[in-house]
Amino acid sequence: QESAIAEPYIHKDAEVVNMDDLTELGYKALYSRNPGAAGYYRSGADQEVTLAENVKAFRKLRLRPRMLCGVSHRDQSVTVLRDQLLRIPVGIAPSAMQKLAHPQGEKAMARAAEKAGSVMILSTLSTTSLEEVRQAAPKANLWLQLYVFKDRQITRQLVRRAEKARYNALVLTVDVPRFGHRVSDIRNHFSLPKHLTLGNFQDVDLQSFNSSNFGSGLEGYANSLFDPSLTWRDLLYLTSITSLPVVVKGVMTAEDALLAKAFGASAIFVSNHGGRQLDGVAATIEVLPEVVTAVGKHMDVYLDGGVMYGTDVIKALAIGAKAVFVGRPAL
């Protein structure tokens, strides 16, 4: 049951001094209640090389600070998508099924984004409907992450609902022609607990999702929806059915950044899906320079993957990202 004030999962006296401490305590608490959910959030694809490299790559970068610049009055605000003001250059990346982590799930996350003056990207595969999230945070800057599904009518309906609920942008994920091979989910036969549902698909039969006789139920369900035949022309389709700006998420090369720009993207989101899709691809911070060089003068470039500390944010902004997004740290 959802309550107005949920019981904290981490003991109030626990010593938390950095993001690593909070992450470890959070995973331990979640594992004690739902090992499958903990594995789902924590794991990456295959050998999890990219998952680890996302963090390691930031640590390889060195800062070159300038001194005596007068920093008594600091302004961390940034304007994204031409006219959307954020008080901080850190947004919340789309993460599916947040009620696995907390009873209030996406509602709590949206309220946090609203309070921080930031932006939250709601996953299409959320455990709360996009309308309920808007009701929970009426003034929040919300963007909707979505896919171009095999059934285009599903995509069109989600777009219309987002427009009606006053979402401010669409974030098209392009790095999922098929669901990532996530070993932890397969071993755990991961499926959505019976008391939860996918909020944006209330009328969808989730029997196949929860059927976990072999492997991950989520993988089978997602692959039944995703369209592996997508091309850049499908970006034209999406921009043709909405007046909302469309951010293309999953770009990892200068070539694709230029194609996204040519086919109507409003901004580029450098992302490798948190190391959860194709293992062995580069860390996002490693490819950020080439993407910024290709399109940074013409459109915003955002980044997620491996951002754990404020110094990580500084490094990404210094290279040319307009803002960064965090997924697991926010959870």
mmCIF file of C-alpha atoms in Angstrom:
data_model
loop_
_atom_site.group_PDB
_atom_site.id
_atom_site.type_symbol
_atom_site.label_atom_id
_atom_site.label_comp_id
_atom_site.label_asym_id
_atom_site.label_seq_id
_atom_site.Cartn_x
_atom_site.Cartn_y
_atom_site.Cartn_z
ATOM 1 C CA GLN A 1 0.000 0.000 0.000
ATOM 2 C CA GLU A 2 1.250 3.458 -0.891
ATOM 3 C CA SER A 3 1.445 5.804 2.081
ATOM 4 C CA ALA A 4 1.829 9.553 2.307
ATOM 5 C CA ILE A 5 5.187 9.166 4.059
ATOM 6 C CA ALA A 6 6.922 5.919 3.219
ATOM 7 C CA GLU A 7 9.099 4.134 5.750
ATOM 8 C CA PRO A 8 12.774 4.847 4.930
ATOM 9 C CA TYR A 9 14.681 1.801 3.773
ATOM 10 C CA ILE A 10 18.041 3.006 5.121
ATOM 11 C CA HIS A 11 18.406 3.385 8.866
ATOM 12 C CA LYS A 12 18.490 7.020 9.916
ATOM 13 C CA ASP A 13 21.720 6.488 11.860
ATOM 14 C CA ALA A 14 23.587 4.857 8.985
ATOM 15 C CA GLU A 15 26.735 6.746 8.080
ATOM 16 C CA VAL A 16 26.379 8.030 4.537
ATOM 17 C CA VAL A 17 29.073 10.411 3.377
ATOM 18 C CA ASN A 18 29.078 9.923 -0.395
ATOM 19 C CA MET A 19 27.162 8.409 -3.283
ATOM 20 C CA ASP A 20 29.014 5.105 -3.020
ATOM 21 C CA ASP A 21 27.813 4.674 0.580
ATOM 22 C CA LEU A 22 24.243 5.507 -0.326
ATOM 23 C CA THR A 23 24.304 3.187 -3.320
ATOM 24 C CA GLU A 24 25.642 0.254 -1.318
ATOM 25 C CA LEU A 25 23.163 0.723 1.515
ATOM 26 C CA GLY A 26 20.319 1.099 -0.939
ATOM 27 C CA TYR A 27 21.149 -2.100 -2.787
ATOM 28 C CA LYS A 28 21.553 -4.051 0.443
ATOM 29 C CA ALA A 29 18.166 -2.862 1.685
ATOM 30 C CA LEU A 30 16.500 -3.668 -1.624
ATOM 31 C CA TYR A 31 18.176 -7.070 -1.881
ATOM 32 C CA SER A 32 16.809 -8.052 1.522
ATOM 33 C CA ARG A 33 13.263 -7.458 0.252
ATOM 34 C CA ASN A 34 13.464 -8.320 -3.436
ATOM 35 C CA PRO A 35 16.701 -9.853 -4.782
ATOM 36 C CA GLY A 36 15.387 -9.813 -8.342
ATOM 37 C CA ALA A 37 14.683 -6.090 -8.206
ATOM 38 C CA ALA A 38 18.123 -5.379 -6.758
ATOM 39 C CA GLY A 39 19.711 -7.367 -9.557
ATOM 40 C CA TYR A 40 17.580 -5.619 -12.155
ATOM 41 C CA TYR A 41 18.686 -2.161 -11.027
ATOM 42 C CA ARG A 42 22.327 -2.972 -10.415
ATOM 43 C CA SER A 43 23.255 -5.150 -13.370
ATOM 44 C CA GLY A 44 24.382 -4.484 -16.911
ATOM 45 C CA ALA A 45 24.512 -6.498 -20.109
ATOM 46 C CA ASP A 46 26.644 -9.638 -20.556
ATOM 47 C CA GLN A 47 30.054 -9.235 -18.836
ATOM 48 C CA GLU A 48 29.142 -5.726 -17.616
ATOM 49 C CA VAL A 49 32.301 -4.241 -19.118
ATOM 50 C CA THR A 50 30.562 -1.077 -20.290
ATOM 51 C CA LEU A 51 28.741 -0.751 -16.974
ATOM 52 C CA ALA A 52 32.089 -0.563 -15.182
ATOM 53 C CA GLU A 53 33.798 1.576 -17.829
ATOM 54 C CA ASN A 54 31.147 4.286 -17.551
ATOM 55 C CA VAL A 55 32.412 5.019 -14.049
ATOM 56 C CA LYS A 56 36.106 4.320 -14.658
ATOM 57 C CA ALA A 57 36.282 6.666 -17.636
ATOM 58 C CA PHE A 58 35.291 9.643 -15.500
ATOM 59 C CA ARG A 59 38.048 8.834 -13.022
ATOM 60 C CA LYS A 60 40.650 8.906 -15.788
ATOM 61 C CA LEU A 61 39.857 12.532 -16.618
ATOM 62 C CA ARG A 62 41.745 15.301 -14.835
ATOM 63 C CA LEU A 63 40.533 18.795 -14.038
ATOM 64 C CA ARG A 64 42.512 21.967 -14.826
ATOM 65 C CA PRO A 65 40.978 24.545 -12.482
ATOM 66 C CA ARG A 66 41.571 28.276 -12.934
ATOM 67 C CA MET A 67 42.157 30.353 -9.789
ATOM 68 C CA LEU A 68 41.112 33.795 -8.505
ATOM 69 C CA CYS A 69 38.018 33.897 -10.696
ATOM 70 C CA GLY A 70 35.597 35.265 -8.107
ATOM 71 C CA VAL A 71 33.175 32.483 -7.222
ATOM 72 C CA SER A 72 31.261 33.981 -4.296
ATOM 73 C CA HIS A 73 28.133 34.305 -6.441
ATOM 74 C CA ARG A 74 27.445 31.067 -8.271
ATOM 75 C CA ASP A 75 24.639 30.259 -10.670
ATOM 76 C CA GLN A 76 24.206 26.612 -11.641
ATOM 77 C CA SER A 77 21.092 27.160 -13.740
ATOM 78 C CA VAL A 78 20.990 26.143 -17.382
ATOM 79 C CA THR A 79 18.477 26.542 -20.177
ATOM 80 C CA VAL A 80 17.727 23.403 -22.191
ATOM 81 C CA LEU A 81 15.718 22.973 -25.381
ATOM 82 C CA ARG A 82 15.917 26.745 -25.922
ATOM 83 C CA ASP A 83 13.475 27.863 -23.232
ATOM 84 C CA GLN A 84 13.321 25.347 -20.361
ATOM 85 C CA LEU A 85 15.178 26.671 -17.319
ATOM 86 C CA LEU A 86 16.716 24.199 -14.863
ATOM 87 C CA ARG A 87 18.077 25.370 -11.519
ATOM 88 C CA ILE A 88 20.790 22.709 -11.732
ATOM 89 C CA PRO A 89 22.380 21.033 -14.783
ATOM 90 C CA VAL A 90 21.481 17.563 -13.484
ATOM 91 C CA GLY A 91 18.311 15.777 -14.548
ATOM 92 C CA ILE A 92 16.775 12.397 -13.782
ATOM 93 C CA ALA A 93 17.263 9.817 -16.520
ATOM 94 C CA PRO A 94 14.450 7.422 -17.441
ATOM 95 C CA SER A 95 14.427 4.331 -15.230
ATOM 96 C CA ALA A 96 11.729 1.710 -15.586
ATOM 97 C CA MET A 97 9.517 0.325 -12.831
ATOM 98 C CA GLN A 98 10.545 2.564 -9.954
ATOM 99 C CA LYS A 99 8.002 1.082 -7.555
ATOM 100 C CA LEU A 100 10.365 -1.857 -7.314
ATOM 101 C CA ALA A 101 12.558 0.481 -5.276
ATOM 102 C CA HIS A 102 9.951 2.471 -3.345
ATOM 103 C CA PRO A 103 6.155 2.331 -2.891
ATOM 104 C CA GLN A 104 5.725 5.847 -4.262
ATOM 105 C CA GLY A 105 8.005 5.125 -7.208
ATOM 106 C CA GLU A 106 7.799 7.615 -10.045
ATOM 107 C CA LYS A 107 5.573 9.962 -8.050
ATOM 108 C CA ALA A 108 8.282 10.478 -5.447
ATOM 109 C CA MET A 109 10.892 10.970 -8.149
ATOM 110 C CA ALA A 110 8.783 13.600 -9.904
ATOM 111 C CA ARG A 111 8.223 15.487 -6.660
ATOM 112 C CA ALA A 112 11.970 15.467 -6.033
ATOM 113 C CA ALA A 113 12.652 16.857 -9.505
ATOM 114 C CA GLU A 114 10.011 19.515 -8.967
ATOM 115 C CA LYS A 115 11.535 20.539 -5.635
ATOM 116 C CA ALA A 116 15.039 20.664 -7.111
ATOM 117 C CA GLY A 117 13.932 22.706 -10.105
ATOM 118 C CA SER A 118 15.276 20.024 -12.420
ATOM 119 C CA VAL A 119 13.760 17.730 -15.055
ATOM 120 C CA MET A 120 12.575 14.138 -14.834
ATOM 121 C CA ILE A 121 12.354 11.851 -17.850
ATOM 122 C CA LEU A 122 9.586 9.325 -17.232
ATOM 123 C CA SER A 123 10.129 5.858 -18.662
ATOM 124 C CA THR A 124 7.415 4.444 -20.877
ATOM 125 C CA LEU A 125 7.802 1.251 -18.807
ATOM 126 C CA SER A 126 6.951 3.037 -15.565
ATOM 127 C CA THR A 127 4.881 1.524 -12.777
ATOM 128 C CA THR A 128 2.850 4.738 -12.592
ATOM 129 C CA SER A 129 0.903 6.226 -15.470
ATOM 130 C CA LEU A 130 2.202 9.431 -17.003
ATOM 131 C CA GLU A 131 -1.017 11.190 -15.951
ATOM 132 C CA GLU A 132 -0.612 10.142 -12.305
ATOM 133 C CA VAL A 133 2.974 11.373 -12.310
ATOM 134 C CA ARG A 134 1.827 14.755 -13.583
ATOM 135 C CA GLN A 135 -0.864 14.929 -10.895
ATOM 136 C CA ALA A 136 1.737 14.152 -8.230
ATOM 137 C CA ALA A 137 4.023 16.970 -9.404
ATOM 138 C CA PRO A 138 1.878 19.600 -11.165
ATOM 139 C CA LYS A 139 4.721 22.075 -11.684
ATOM 140 C CA ALA A 140 7.521 19.634 -12.489
ATOM 141 C CA ASN A 141 9.370 19.742 -15.783
ATOM 142 C CA LEU A 142 8.549 16.295 -17.163
ATOM 143 C CA TRP A 143 9.733 14.660 -20.379
ATOM 144 C CA LEU A 144 8.447 11.310 -21.619
ATOM 145 C CA GLN A 145 10.830 8.626 -22.817
ATOM 146 C CA LEU A 146 9.308 6.424 -25.477
ATOM 147 C CA TYR A 147 9.960 3.972 -28.267
ATOM 148 C CA VAL A 148 8.543 3.725 -31.756
ATOM 149 C CA PHE A 149 6.711 0.450 -31.225
ATOM 150 C CA LYS A 150 5.780 -2.161 -33.804
ATOM 151 C CA ASP A 151 2.213 -0.976 -33.322
ATOM 152 C CA ARG A 152 2.523 2.694 -34.241
ATOM 153 C CA GLN A 153 -0.845 3.371 -32.649
ATOM 154 C CA ILE A 154 0.673 2.681 -29.216
ATOM 155 C CA THR A 155 3.340 5.297 -29.880
ATOM 156 C CA ARG A 156 0.803 7.799 -31.188
ATOM 157 C CA GLN A 157 -1.445 7.339 -28.153
ATOM 158 C CA LEU A 158 1.462 7.857 -25.756
ATOM 159 C CA VAL A 159 2.405 11.058 -27.577
ATOM 160 C CA ARG A 160 -1.140 12.405 -27.343
ATOM 161 C CA ARG A 161 -1.340 11.543 -23.660
ATOM 162 C CA ALA A 162 1.981 13.269 -22.996
ATOM 163 C CA GLU A 163 0.820 16.398 -24.783
ATOM 164 C CA LYS A 164 -2.451 16.446 -22.843
ATOM 165 C CA ALA A 165 -0.617 15.947 -19.529
ATOM 166 C CA ARG A 166 1.681 18.907 -20.240
ATOM 167 C CA TYR A 167 4.928 17.033 -20.746
ATOM 168 C CA ASN A 168 7.568 19.315 -22.206
ATOM 169 C CA ALA A 169 9.524 16.981 -24.489
ATOM 170 C CA LEU A 170 9.731 13.471 -25.881
ATOM 171 C CA VAL A 171 12.886 11.384 -25.520
ATOM 172 C CA LEU A 172 13.177 8.746 -28.226
ATOM 173 C CA THR A 173 15.349 5.809 -27.180
ATOM 174 C CA VAL A 174 17.145 4.415 -30.236
ATOM 175 C CA ASP A 175 19.574 1.867 -28.763
ATOM 176 C CA VAL A 176 17.056 -0.927 -28.147
ATOM 177 C CA PRO A 177 16.381 -2.811 -31.393
ATOM 178 C CA ARG A 178 16.175 -5.741 -29.000
ATOM 179 C CA PHE A 179 16.312 -5.924 -25.247
ATOM 180 C CA GLY A 180 19.792 -6.173 -23.731
ATOM 181 C CA HIS A 181 21.148 -9.577 -22.680
ATOM 182 C CA ARG A 182 21.145 -9.021 -18.933
ATOM 183 C CA VAL A 183 22.569 -12.099 -17.269
ATOM 184 C CA SER A 184 21.356 -11.211 -13.782
ATOM 185 C CA ASP A 185 17.745 -10.888 -14.938
ATOM 186 C CA ILE A 186 17.934 -14.193 -16.791
ATOM 187 C CA ARG A 187 19.361 -16.022 -13.789
ATOM 188 C CA ASN A 188 16.769 -14.458 -11.482
ATOM 189 C CA HIS A 189 13.901 -15.122 -13.924
ATOM 190 C CA PHE A 190 13.063 -11.478 -13.381
ATOM 191 C CA SER A 191 9.422 -10.505 -13.657
ATOM 192 C CA LEU A 192 7.204 -7.768 -12.302
ATOM 193 C CA PRO A 193 5.691 -8.622 -8.891
ATOM 194 C CA LYS A 194 1.972 -9.358 -9.006
ATOM 195 C CA HIS A 195 1.039 -6.235 -7.023
ATOM 196 C CA LEU A 196 2.643 -3.957 -9.642
ATOM 197 C CA THR A 197 1.740 -3.158 -13.213
ATOM 198 C CA LEU A 198 3.036 -1.029 -16.060
ATOM 199 C CA GLY A 199 1.113 2.176 -15.517
ATOM 200 C CA ASN A 200 1.027 3.275 -19.150
ATOM 201 C CA PHE A 201 -0.255 -0.097 -20.374
ATOM 202 C CA GLN A 202 -3.157 -0.828 -18.062
ATOM 203 C CA ASP A 203 -5.078 -2.673 -20.772
ATOM 204 C CA VAL A 204 -2.160 -4.864 -21.838
ATOM 205 C CA ASP A 205 -2.084 -8.518 -20.834
ATOM 206 C CA LEU A 206 1.085 -8.930 -18.772
ATOM 207 C CA GLN A 207 0.941 -12.731 -18.658
ATOM 208 C CA SER A 208 3.876 -13.017 -21.059
ATOM 209 C CA PHE A 209 5.861 -10.526 -18.979
ATOM 210 C CA ASN A 210 5.381 -12.550 -15.825
ATOM 211 C CA SER A 211 5.992 -15.886 -17.510
ATOM 212 C CA SER A 212 9.518 -16.684 -16.404
ATOM 213 C CA ASN A 213 9.894 -20.389 -17.088
ATOM 214 C CA PHE A 214 13.145 -19.508 -18.822
ATOM 215 C CA GLY A 215 15.042 -16.265 -18.608
ATOM 216 C CA SER A 216 13.728 -12.778 -18.035
ATOM 217 C CA GLY A 217 10.024 -12.152 -18.415
ATOM 218 C CA LEU A 218 10.777 -8.492 -19.076
ATOM 219 C CA GLU A 219 13.063 -9.349 -21.986
ATOM 220 C CA GLY A 220 10.396 -11.372 -23.740
ATOM 221 C CA TYR A 221 7.720 -8.764 -23.157
ATOM 222 C CA ALA A 222 9.885 -5.877 -24.364
ATOM 223 C CA ASN A 223 11.004 -7.731 -27.490
ATOM 224 C CA SER A 224 7.369 -8.355 -28.378
ATOM 225 C CA LEU A 225 6.822 -4.582 -28.475
ATOM 226 C CA PHE A 226 10.048 -3.203 -29.939
ATOM 227 C CA ASP A 227 10.458 -2.804 -33.692
ATOM 228 C CA PRO A 228 13.897 -3.980 -34.921
ATOM 229 C CA SER A 229 13.255 -2.537 -38.399
ATOM 230 C CA LEU A 230 13.499 1.104 -37.313
ATOM 231 C CA THR A 231 15.562 3.562 -39.365
ATOM 232 C CA TRP A 232 16.207 7.280 -39.133
ATOM 233 C CA ARG A 233 13.057 7.862 -41.170
ATOM 234 C CA ASP A 234 11.056 6.750 -38.157
ATOM 235 C CA LEU A 235 12.397 9.820 -36.372
ATOM 236 C CA LEU A 236 10.715 11.854 -39.106
ATOM 237 C CA TYR A 237 7.496 9.991 -38.335
ATOM 238 C CA LEU A 238 7.696 10.890 -34.656
ATOM 239 C CA THR A 239 8.440 14.562 -35.274
ATOM 240 C CA SER A 240 5.544 14.677 -37.746
ATOM 241 C CA ILE A 241 2.937 13.676 -35.156
ATOM 242 C CA THR A 242 3.884 16.104 -32.390
ATOM 243 C CA SER A 243 4.864 19.699 -31.789
ATOM 244 C CA LEU A 244 6.932 18.712 -28.755
ATOM 245 C CA PRO A 245 10.721 18.751 -29.096
ATOM 246 C CA VAL A 246 12.180 15.290 -29.664
ATOM 247 C CA VAL A 247 15.449 14.355 -27.965
ATOM 248 C CA VAL A 248 17.244 11.332 -29.456
ATOM 249 C CA LYS A 249 18.719 9.157 -26.705
ATOM 250 C CA GLY A 250 21.334 6.484 -27.373
ATOM 251 C CA VAL A 251 23.663 8.330 -29.746
ATOM 252 C CA MET A 252 27.306 7.243 -29.409
ATOM 253 C CA THR A 253 28.989 8.545 -32.576
ATOM 254 C CA ALA A 254 29.405 11.813 -34.445
ATOM 255 C CA GLU A 255 27.891 10.193 -37.534
ATOM 256 C CA ASP A 256 24.656 9.332 -35.740
ATOM 257 C CA ALA A 257 24.528 12.748 -34.106
ATOM 258 C CA LEU A 258 24.620 14.368 -37.544
ATOM 259 C CA LEU A 259 21.923 12.004 -38.811
ATOM 260 C CA ALA A 260 19.725 12.765 -35.812
ATOM 261 C CA LYS A 261 20.108 16.463 -36.498
ATOM 262 C CA ALA A 262 19.320 15.992 -40.191
ATOM 263 C CA PHE A 263 16.167 14.006 -39.429
ATOM 264 C CA GLY A 264 14.698 16.536 -37.033
ATOM 265 C CA ALA A 265 16.009 15.906 -33.523
ATOM 266 C CA SER A 266 15.881 18.875 -31.165
ATOM 267 C CA ALA A 267 18.748 17.600 -28.996
ATOM 268 C CA ILE A 268 21.178 14.692 -28.694
ATOM 269 C CA PHE A 269 21.432 12.434 -25.658
ATOM 270 C CA VAL A 270 24.741 10.561 -25.460
ATOM 271 C CA SER A 271 23.907 7.288 -23.725
ATOM 272 C CA ASN A 272 24.758 3.597 -23.747
ATOM 273 C CA HIS A 273 21.685 2.732 -21.682
ATOM 274 C CA GLY A 274 23.721 2.577 -18.498
ATOM 275 C CA GLY A 275 25.695 -0.365 -19.856
ATOM 276 C CA ARG A 276 22.475 -2.395 -20.050
ATOM 277 C CA GLN A 277 22.176 -2.877 -23.812
ATOM 278 C CA LEU A 278 25.284 -3.685 -25.899
ATOM 279 C CA ASP A 279 28.227 -4.642 -23.724
ATOM 280 C CA GLY A 280 31.628 -3.560 -25.006
ATOM 281 C CA VAL A 281 30.665 -0.134 -26.324
ATOM 282 C CA ALA A 282 32.633 2.879 -25.144
ATOM 283 C CA ALA A 283 31.883 4.828 -22.001
ATOM 284 C CA THR A 284 29.654 7.805 -22.702
ATOM 285 C CA ILE A 285 32.154 10.386 -21.461
ATOM 286 C CA GLU A 286 34.701 8.961 -23.936
ATOM 287 C CA VAL A 287 32.504 9.653 -26.966
ATOM 288 C CA LEU A 288 31.079 12.958 -25.739
ATOM 289 C CA PRO A 289 33.851 15.066 -27.367
ATOM 290 C CA GLU A 290 33.173 13.822 -30.907
ATOM 291 C CA VAL A 291 29.422 14.332 -30.557
ATOM 292 C CA VAL A 292 29.872 17.849 -29.189
ATOM 293 C CA THR A 293 32.277 18.673 -32.015
ATOM 294 C CA ALA A 294 29.770 17.397 -34.581
ATOM 295 C CA VAL A 295 26.587 19.127 -33.402
ATOM 296 C CA GLY A 296 27.261 21.064 -30.210
ATOM 297 C CA LYS A 297 27.132 24.460 -31.928
ATOM 298 C CA HIS A 298 23.646 23.750 -33.260
ATOM 299 C CA MET A 299 21.818 21.849 -30.530
ATOM 300 C CA ASP A 300 21.989 20.687 -26.925
ATOM 301 C CA VAL A 301 24.002 17.594 -26.096
ATOM 302 C CA TYR A 302 23.145 15.689 -22.920
ATOM 303 C CA LEU A 303 24.850 12.701 -21.286
ATOM 304 C CA ASP A 304 24.168 9.920 -18.818
ATOM 305 C CA GLY A 305 26.140 6.888 -17.681
ATOM 306 C CA GLY A 306 28.645 6.775 -14.832
ATOM 307 C CA VAL A 307 27.772 10.138 -13.274
ATOM 308 C CA MET A 308 28.209 9.650 -9.522
ATOM 309 C CA TYR A 309 29.801 12.843 -8.190
ATOM 310 C CA GLY A 310 29.688 16.579 -8.691
ATOM 311 C CA THR A 311 33.133 16.409 -10.253
ATOM 312 C CA ASP A 312 31.696 14.047 -12.873
ATOM 313 C CA VAL A 313 29.107 16.687 -13.708
ATOM 314 C CA ILE A 314 31.836 19.321 -14.020
ATOM 315 C CA LYS A 315 33.869 17.126 -16.359
ATOM 316 C CA ALA A 316 30.920 16.489 -18.666
ATOM 317 C CA LEU A 317 29.929 20.160 -18.750
ATOM 318 C CA ALA A 318 33.523 21.214 -19.398
ATOM 319 C CA ILE A 319 33.678 18.888 -22.412
ATOM 320 C CA GLY A 320 30.495 20.378 -23.798
ATOM 321 C CA ALA A 321 27.410 18.676 -22.386
ATOM 322 C CA LYS A 322 24.575 21.104 -21.710
ATOM 323 C CA ALA A 323 23.304 18.937 -18.853
ATOM 324 C CA VAL A 324 23.831 15.461 -17.433
ATOM 325 C CA PHE A 325 21.306 12.907 -16.253
ATOM 326 C CA VAL A 326 21.496 10.284 -13.512
ATOM 327 C CA GLY A 327 19.555 7.031 -13.278
ATOM 328 C CA ARG A 328 20.777 4.621 -10.614
ATOM 329 C CA PRO A 329 21.967 7.388 -8.215
ATOM 330 C CA ALA A 330 18.497 8.932 -8.255
ATOM 331 C CA LEU A 331 16.889 5.577 -7.496
#
